Short mmCIF file of C-alpha atoms in Angstrom, two decimals:
data_model
loop_
_atom_site.label_atom_id
_atom_site.label_comp_id
_atom_site.label_asym_id
_atom_site.label_seq_id
_atom_site.Cartn_x
_atom_site.Cartn_y
_atom_site.Cartn_z
CA MET Y 1 134.29 71.98 140.92
CA LEU Y 2 135.44 73.17 137.50
CA PHE Y 3 131.90 72.83 136.18
CA LEU Y 4 130.54 74.87 139.08
CA THR Y 5 133.15 77.57 138.43
CA PHE Y 6 132.12 77.59 134.76
CA LEU Y 7 128.45 78.03 135.67
CA ILE Y 8 129.28 80.87 138.06
CA SER Y 9 131.38 82.52 135.32
CA VAL Y 10 128.55 82.24 132.78
CA ALA Y 11 126.08 83.63 135.32
CA MET Y 12 128.35 86.59 136.09
CA THR Y 13 128.90 87.24 132.38
CA SER Y 14 125.15 87.15 131.74
CA GLN Y 15 124.54 89.44 134.68
CA GLY Y 16 127.11 91.89 133.35
CA LEU Y 17 125.52 91.88 129.91
CA LEU Y 18 122.05 92.32 131.36
CA LYS Y 19 123.25 95.47 133.10
CA LYS Y 20 125.25 96.68 130.09
CA CYS Y 21 122.23 96.18 127.83
CA TYR Y 22 119.75 97.83 130.25
CA LEU Y 23 118.01 94.48 130.81
CA GLU Y 24 118.75 93.86 134.49
CA GLN Y 25 115.13 94.54 135.45
CA PHE Y 26 113.81 91.82 133.17
CA THR Y 27 113.51 88.12 133.86
CA ILE Y 28 113.20 85.08 131.62
CA GLY Y 29 109.61 84.80 130.51
CA ASP Y 30 108.88 88.52 130.27
CA PRO Y 31 106.86 89.26 127.10
CA GLU Y 32 108.99 90.29 124.14
CA VAL Y 33 106.88 93.35 123.37
CA LYS Y 34 107.64 94.73 126.84
CA ILE Y 35 111.39 94.47 126.19
CA GLN Y 36 110.98 95.97 122.71
CA ILE Y 37 109.15 99.03 124.03
CA TYR Y 38 111.78 99.45 126.74
CA PHE Y 39 114.60 99.27 124.20
CA GLU Y 40 112.94 101.72 121.84
CA ASP Y 41 112.65 104.15 124.75
CA HIS Y 42 116.41 103.90 125.35
CA ILE Y 43 117.09 104.45 121.65
CA VAL Y 44 114.93 107.57 121.68
CA LYS Y 45 116.93 108.83 124.66
CA ASN Y 46 120.13 108.37 122.60
CA HIS Y 47 121.66 105.80 124.95
CA GLN Y 48 124.70 104.03 123.54
CA ILE Y 49 124.13 100.35 122.86
CA ASP Y 50 126.99 97.92 122.22
CA TYR Y 51 127.05 95.27 119.53
CA GLU Y 52 127.34 92.54 122.19
CA CYS Y 53 123.82 93.46 123.30
CA LEU Y 54 122.46 92.55 119.88
CA GLU Y 55 124.10 89.13 119.98
CA PHE Y 56 122.96 88.62 123.57
CA ILE Y 57 119.33 89.45 122.70
CA ILE Y 58 119.41 87.09 119.72
CA SER Y 59 120.90 84.29 121.80
CA ARG Y 60 118.07 84.71 124.31
CA GLY Y 61 115.50 84.27 121.51
CA TYR Y 62 114.16 87.82 121.43
CA TYR Y 63 114.25 88.00 117.63
CA LYS Y 64 111.75 90.83 117.13
CA VAL Y 65 113.61 92.97 119.66
CA ALA Y 66 116.89 92.24 117.86
CA LEU Y 67 115.47 93.20 114.45
CA SER Y 68 114.00 96.41 115.87
CA LEU Y 69 117.30 97.24 117.58
CA TYR Y 70 119.29 96.62 114.41
CA GLU Y 71 116.97 98.74 112.24
CA ASN Y 72 116.32 101.61 114.63
CA TYR Y 73 119.75 101.92 116.20
CA PHE Y 74 122.62 100.35 114.26
CA LEU Y 75 121.22 100.86 110.74
CA LEU Y 76 119.74 104.32 111.27
CA ASN Y 77 122.95 105.53 112.92
CA HIS Y 78 125.10 103.97 110.18
CA ILE Y 79 127.01 101.84 112.68
CA ASP Y 80 128.65 99.23 110.46
CA ILE Y 81 128.47 95.81 112.10
CA THR Y 82 127.93 93.94 108.83
CA ASP Y 83 130.81 91.47 109.06
CA ARG Y 84 130.20 90.59 112.71
CA ILE Y 85 126.43 90.13 112.47
CA VAL Y 86 126.60 88.19 109.19
CA GLN Y 87 129.17 85.82 110.69
CA PHE Y 88 127.04 85.41 113.82
CA LEU Y 89 123.82 84.75 111.89
CA LYS Y 90 125.36 82.08 109.64
CA ASN Y 91 124.38 79.67 112.41
CA ASP Y 92 121.40 77.76 110.99
CA LYS Y 93 119.76 77.93 114.40
CA TYR Y 94 119.11 81.63 113.90
CA LEU Y 95 118.51 81.77 110.15
CA ASN Y 96 115.50 79.50 110.59
CA GLN Y 97 113.79 82.46 112.24
CA ARG Y 98 111.89 84.87 109.97
CA GLU Y 99 113.08 88.01 111.77
CA MET Y 100 116.69 86.87 111.59
CA GLN Y 101 116.36 86.19 107.85
CA THR Y 102 115.18 89.80 107.44
CA LEU Y 103 118.04 91.08 109.62
CA PHE Y 104 120.53 89.03 107.61
CA LYS Y 105 119.27 90.47 104.29
CA LEU Y 106 119.45 94.00 105.66
CA ALA Y 107 122.99 93.41 106.90
CA MET Y 108 124.06 92.04 103.53
CA ALA Y 109 122.65 95.04 101.64
CA LYS Y 110 125.33 97.50 100.50
CA SER Y 111 124.86 101.23 100.93
CA ASN Y 112 124.72 101.83 97.17
CA GLN Y 113 121.72 99.51 96.98
CA VAL Y 114 119.61 101.72 99.20
CA GLN Y 115 116.77 103.17 97.16
CA VAL Y 116 116.84 106.97 96.86
CA VAL Y 117 113.41 108.62 96.62
CA GLN Y 118 112.08 112.17 96.76
CA PRO Y 119 109.76 112.78 99.72
CA VAL Y 120 106.25 114.16 99.34
CA VAL Y 121 106.38 117.97 99.32
CA GLN Y 122 103.84 120.82 99.53
CA TRP Y 123 104.47 124.55 99.71
CA ALA Y 124 102.75 127.80 100.58
CA GLN Y 125 103.87 131.39 101.01
CA SER Y 126 103.30 134.85 102.33
CA LYS Y 127 105.03 137.93 100.96
CA ASN Y 128 107.76 137.54 103.60
CA ALA Y 129 108.35 133.80 103.73
CA THR Y 130 108.03 130.50 101.90
CA PHE Y 131 106.76 127.44 103.80
CA ILE Y 132 107.55 123.86 102.81
CA ASN Y 133 105.90 120.78 104.28
CA ILE Y 134 107.87 117.54 103.80
CA LYS Y 135 106.52 114.04 104.43
CA PHE Y 136 109.12 111.28 104.33
CA SER Y 137 107.19 108.93 102.10
CA HIS Y 138 107.65 107.70 98.54
CA ARG Y 139 104.14 108.71 97.50
CA GLN Y 140 101.29 111.00 98.58
CA ASP Y 141 98.85 108.27 99.67
CA ALA Y 142 101.44 106.25 101.62
CA PRO Y 143 102.05 106.77 105.36
CA ALA Y 144 105.13 108.65 106.54
CA CYS Y 145 108.26 106.74 107.51
CA LEU Y 146 108.01 106.68 111.31
CA ASN Y 147 111.72 106.17 111.96
CA ALA Y 148 113.04 108.63 109.37
CA LYS Y 149 116.20 110.26 110.68
CA LEU Y 150 117.39 113.63 109.37
CA GLU Y 151 120.99 113.47 108.13
CA ILE Y 152 121.48 116.66 106.09
CA VAL Y 153 119.71 120.02 106.20
CA GLU Y 154 121.35 122.71 104.07
CA ILE Y 155 119.54 126.02 103.66
CA LYS Y 156 121.49 128.29 101.35
CA ASN Y 157 120.82 131.64 99.70
CA ASP Y 158 119.55 130.01 96.51
CA SER Y 159 119.00 126.33 97.32
CA LEU Y 160 117.63 123.77 99.75
CA LEU Y 161 118.90 120.24 100.46
CA ILE Y 162 117.19 117.77 102.79
CA GLU Y 163 118.36 114.17 103.27
CA ALA Y 164 116.96 111.57 105.64
CA PHE Y 165 117.27 107.84 106.12
CA GLY Y 166 114.53 105.44 107.17
CA ILE Y 167 113.22 101.90 106.96
CA VAL Y 168 109.77 100.98 105.67
CA SER Y 169 108.62 97.35 105.86
CA HIS Y 170 112.24 96.32 106.51
CA ILE Y 171 113.38 98.11 103.33
CA PRO Y 172 115.91 100.95 103.77
CA PHE Y 173 115.13 104.23 101.97
CA LYS Y 174 117.14 107.39 101.51
CA TYR Y 175 114.91 110.46 101.15
CA ARG Y 176 116.51 113.29 99.20
CA TYR Y 177 115.02 116.68 98.31
CA ALA Y 178 117.30 119.11 96.47
CA ILE Y 179 116.03 122.23 94.69
CA LYS Y 180 117.21 125.56 93.32
CA LEU Y 181 114.92 128.22 94.75
CA TYR Y 182 112.92 130.59 92.57
CA LYS Y 183 114.37 133.64 94.31
CA PRO Y 184 117.04 134.31 96.98
CA ILE Y 185 116.28 133.79 100.69
CA ASP Y 186 118.05 134.66 103.93
CA PRO Y 187 119.57 131.46 105.42
CA ALA Y 188 120.37 133.18 108.73
CA THR Y 189 116.72 133.72 109.64
CA SER Y 190 115.34 130.65 107.87
CA TYR Y 191 114.85 127.44 109.85
CA GLU Y 192 113.55 123.87 109.82
CA LYS Y 193 111.46 122.08 112.43
CA VAL Y 194 110.49 118.42 112.86
CA GLU Y 195 106.71 118.23 113.04
CA SER Y 196 104.75 115.03 113.68
CA VAL Y 197 106.57 111.72 113.27
CA GLY Y 198 107.91 111.33 109.72
CA THR Y 199 107.33 114.95 108.68
CA MET Y 200 109.15 118.26 108.86
CA TYR Y 201 108.52 121.93 108.16
CA VAL Y 202 110.87 124.47 106.56
CA ASN Y 203 110.44 128.24 106.86
CA LEU Y 204 112.44 130.26 104.31
CA THR Y 205 112.71 134.01 104.86
CA LYS Y 206 112.50 135.96 101.60
CA ILE Y 207 115.01 138.71 100.90
CA GLU Y 208 112.52 140.52 98.67
CA PRO Y 209 108.97 140.66 100.15
CA VAL Y 210 107.05 139.56 97.07
CA LEU Y 211 104.99 136.54 96.11
CA TRP Y 212 106.78 133.87 94.06
CA LEU Y 213 105.23 132.42 90.95
CA ARG Y 214 106.71 129.01 91.77
CA LEU Y 215 108.92 127.36 94.38
CA THR Y 216 111.85 126.30 92.22
CA GLU Y 217 114.04 127.92 89.63
CA GLU Y 218 112.88 125.27 87.17
CA ASP Y 219 109.24 125.27 86.12
CA TYR Y 220 108.45 122.28 88.36
CA LYS Y 221 104.88 121.98 89.60
CA THR Y 222 105.08 121.43 93.37
CA PRO Y 223 101.63 120.90 95.01
CA ILE Y 224 100.33 123.89 96.95
CA TRP Y 225 99.94 123.60 100.71
CA TRP Y 226 96.43 125.05 100.85
CA ASP Y 227 96.04 124.17 104.55
CA LEU Y 228 97.93 127.39 105.32
CA LYS Y 229 95.41 129.53 103.46
CA ASP Y 230 93.68 130.57 106.71
CA ASN Y 231 97.02 131.57 108.27
CA PHE Y 232 97.92 133.96 105.43
CA ARG Y 233 94.57 134.53 103.79
CA LYS Y 234 95.30 137.76 101.88
CA ASP Y 235 98.66 136.62 100.48
CA MET Y 236 97.43 133.12 99.63
CA GLU Y 237 94.36 134.49 97.85
CA GLU Y 238 96.61 136.80 95.84
CA PHE Y 239 98.84 133.80 95.15
CA ALA Y 240 95.82 131.81 93.93
CA GLN Y 241 94.98 134.65 91.52
CA MET Y 242 98.58 134.64 90.28
CA LEU Y 243 98.34 130.92 89.59
CA GLU Y 244 95.05 131.38 87.76
CA LYS Y 245 96.50 134.12 85.55
CA GLU Y 246 99.59 132.02 84.89
CA SER Y 247 97.39 129.07 83.96
CA GLU Y 248 95.41 131.27 81.54
CA ARG Y 249 98.67 132.61 80.07
CA LYS Y 250 100.00 129.10 79.53
CA GLU Y 251 96.70 128.03 78.02
CA LYS Y 252 96.74 130.95 75.57
CA TYR Y 253 100.39 130.28 74.75
CA ALA Y 254 99.65 126.58 74.19
CA ASP Y 255 96.70 127.50 71.95
CA LYS Y 256 98.87 129.97 70.01
CA GLN Y 257 101.59 127.34 69.62
CA ALA Y 258 99.04 124.76 68.50
CA LYS Y 259 97.73 127.14 65.81
CA LYS Y 260 101.28 127.98 64.78
CA ASN Y 261 102.18 124.30 64.54
CA GLN Y 262 99.00 123.55 62.58
CA LYS Y 263 99.80 126.37 60.16
CA LYS Y 264 103.29 124.97 59.67
CA ARG Y 265 101.88 121.48 59.10
CA ASP Y 266 99.44 122.89 56.52
CA GLN Y 267 102.27 124.76 54.79
CA ASP Y 268 104.45 121.65 54.78
CA LYS Y 269 101.57 119.59 53.38
CA GLN Y 270 100.92 122.19 50.69
CA LYS Y 271 104.62 122.29 49.83
CA LEU Y 272 104.74 118.49 49.62
CA ASN Y 273 101.67 118.40 47.36
CA SER Y 274 103.24 121.05 45.13
CA GLN Y 275 106.45 119.00 44.94
CA LYS Y 276 104.45 115.90 43.98
CA ILE Y 277 102.61 117.82 41.24
CA GLN Y 278 105.91 119.15 39.89
CA GLU Y 279 107.45 115.68 40.01
CA THR Y 280 104.46 114.18 38.14
CA LYS Y 281 104.66 116.93 35.53
CA ARG Y 282 108.39 116.34 35.00
CA GLN Y 283 107.78 112.60 34.64
CA LEU Y 284 105.05 113.15 32.03
CA GLU Y 285 107.28 115.52 30.07
CA TYR Y 286 110.10 113.01 30.19
CA GLU Y 287 107.86 110.21 28.86
CA HIS Y 288 106.48 112.50 26.15
CA ASN Y 289 109.99 113.35 24.97
CA GLN Y 290 110.95 109.67 24.95
CA CYS Y 291 108.11 108.88 22.49
CA TYR Y 292 109.89 110.77 19.71
CA LYS Y 293 112.87 108.42 19.86
CA PRO Y 294 112.77 105.23 17.71
CA GLY Y 295 111.61 102.17 19.70
CA LYS Y 296 110.83 104.12 22.85
CA CYS Y 297 107.08 104.62 22.49
CA GLU Y 298 105.78 101.10 23.24
CA ILE Y 299 104.72 101.90 26.83
CA GLY Y 300 105.32 105.63 26.88
CA TRP Y 301 103.26 108.72 27.07
CA TYR Y 302 102.14 108.59 23.41
CA GLN Y 303 100.44 105.16 23.70
CA ARG Y 304 98.55 106.22 26.86
CA GLN Y 305 97.10 109.12 24.96
#
């Protein structure tokens, strides 16, 4: 009787968790990928998911679903369950599973160990606005982070700050882009917009309707977003001419500096040679004078003559 009561209790508890974790429509034997897709849909819809669901899914052997849930919900939303999940996964039964080993390592990682990288950035402009395309990736030829989540967007009069958090190949990344703008903008009419997955677009309204020579206050060479050339053909063509003139100016300046540096090197070399000649002359005069002293002429200037 007691055993039967226990079984009924377990069944009721499981049934309650199935409902709480949005799993009541699934049965044992359903493919894991089906449950994973279903869960990801709930995450996208911003449904709240309790920690008990993670343990329940692990205990049922859906390890890929559990890893996906941990990465895309708990980790991306900075819900700290480190102590609880680490304690739960210390059971050797679970740590024999590859996905649970990955989950365990992620849970053990401290926030200050998360790698901070600058996303891939391109920019274009018209006379009235500056356009910035941001891909949350650590390099140009790498794909965008599909689960990157925006955390900070600060558009100020003279600066821009973008921060996002994402996971690539089970490695957490913090994407940070912070710049001082070349010229002031109007934050009130500027805006950002999430584009395709893992990318975003920023539109900065200029206070002064002129073309900028560069994007940042520093002379940092940000790649040009030439895909927008057809959208703002006249301004982008004028911008291209500006860049060409600036390149020619820098080339002339570099050539002038090179000639100036070469002239200085020649002068320094000439000065050094003159010093050597003077030093040799002083040494010869010293040896010559020594030859007129008794006993000093054995190896001196006089004998060499």
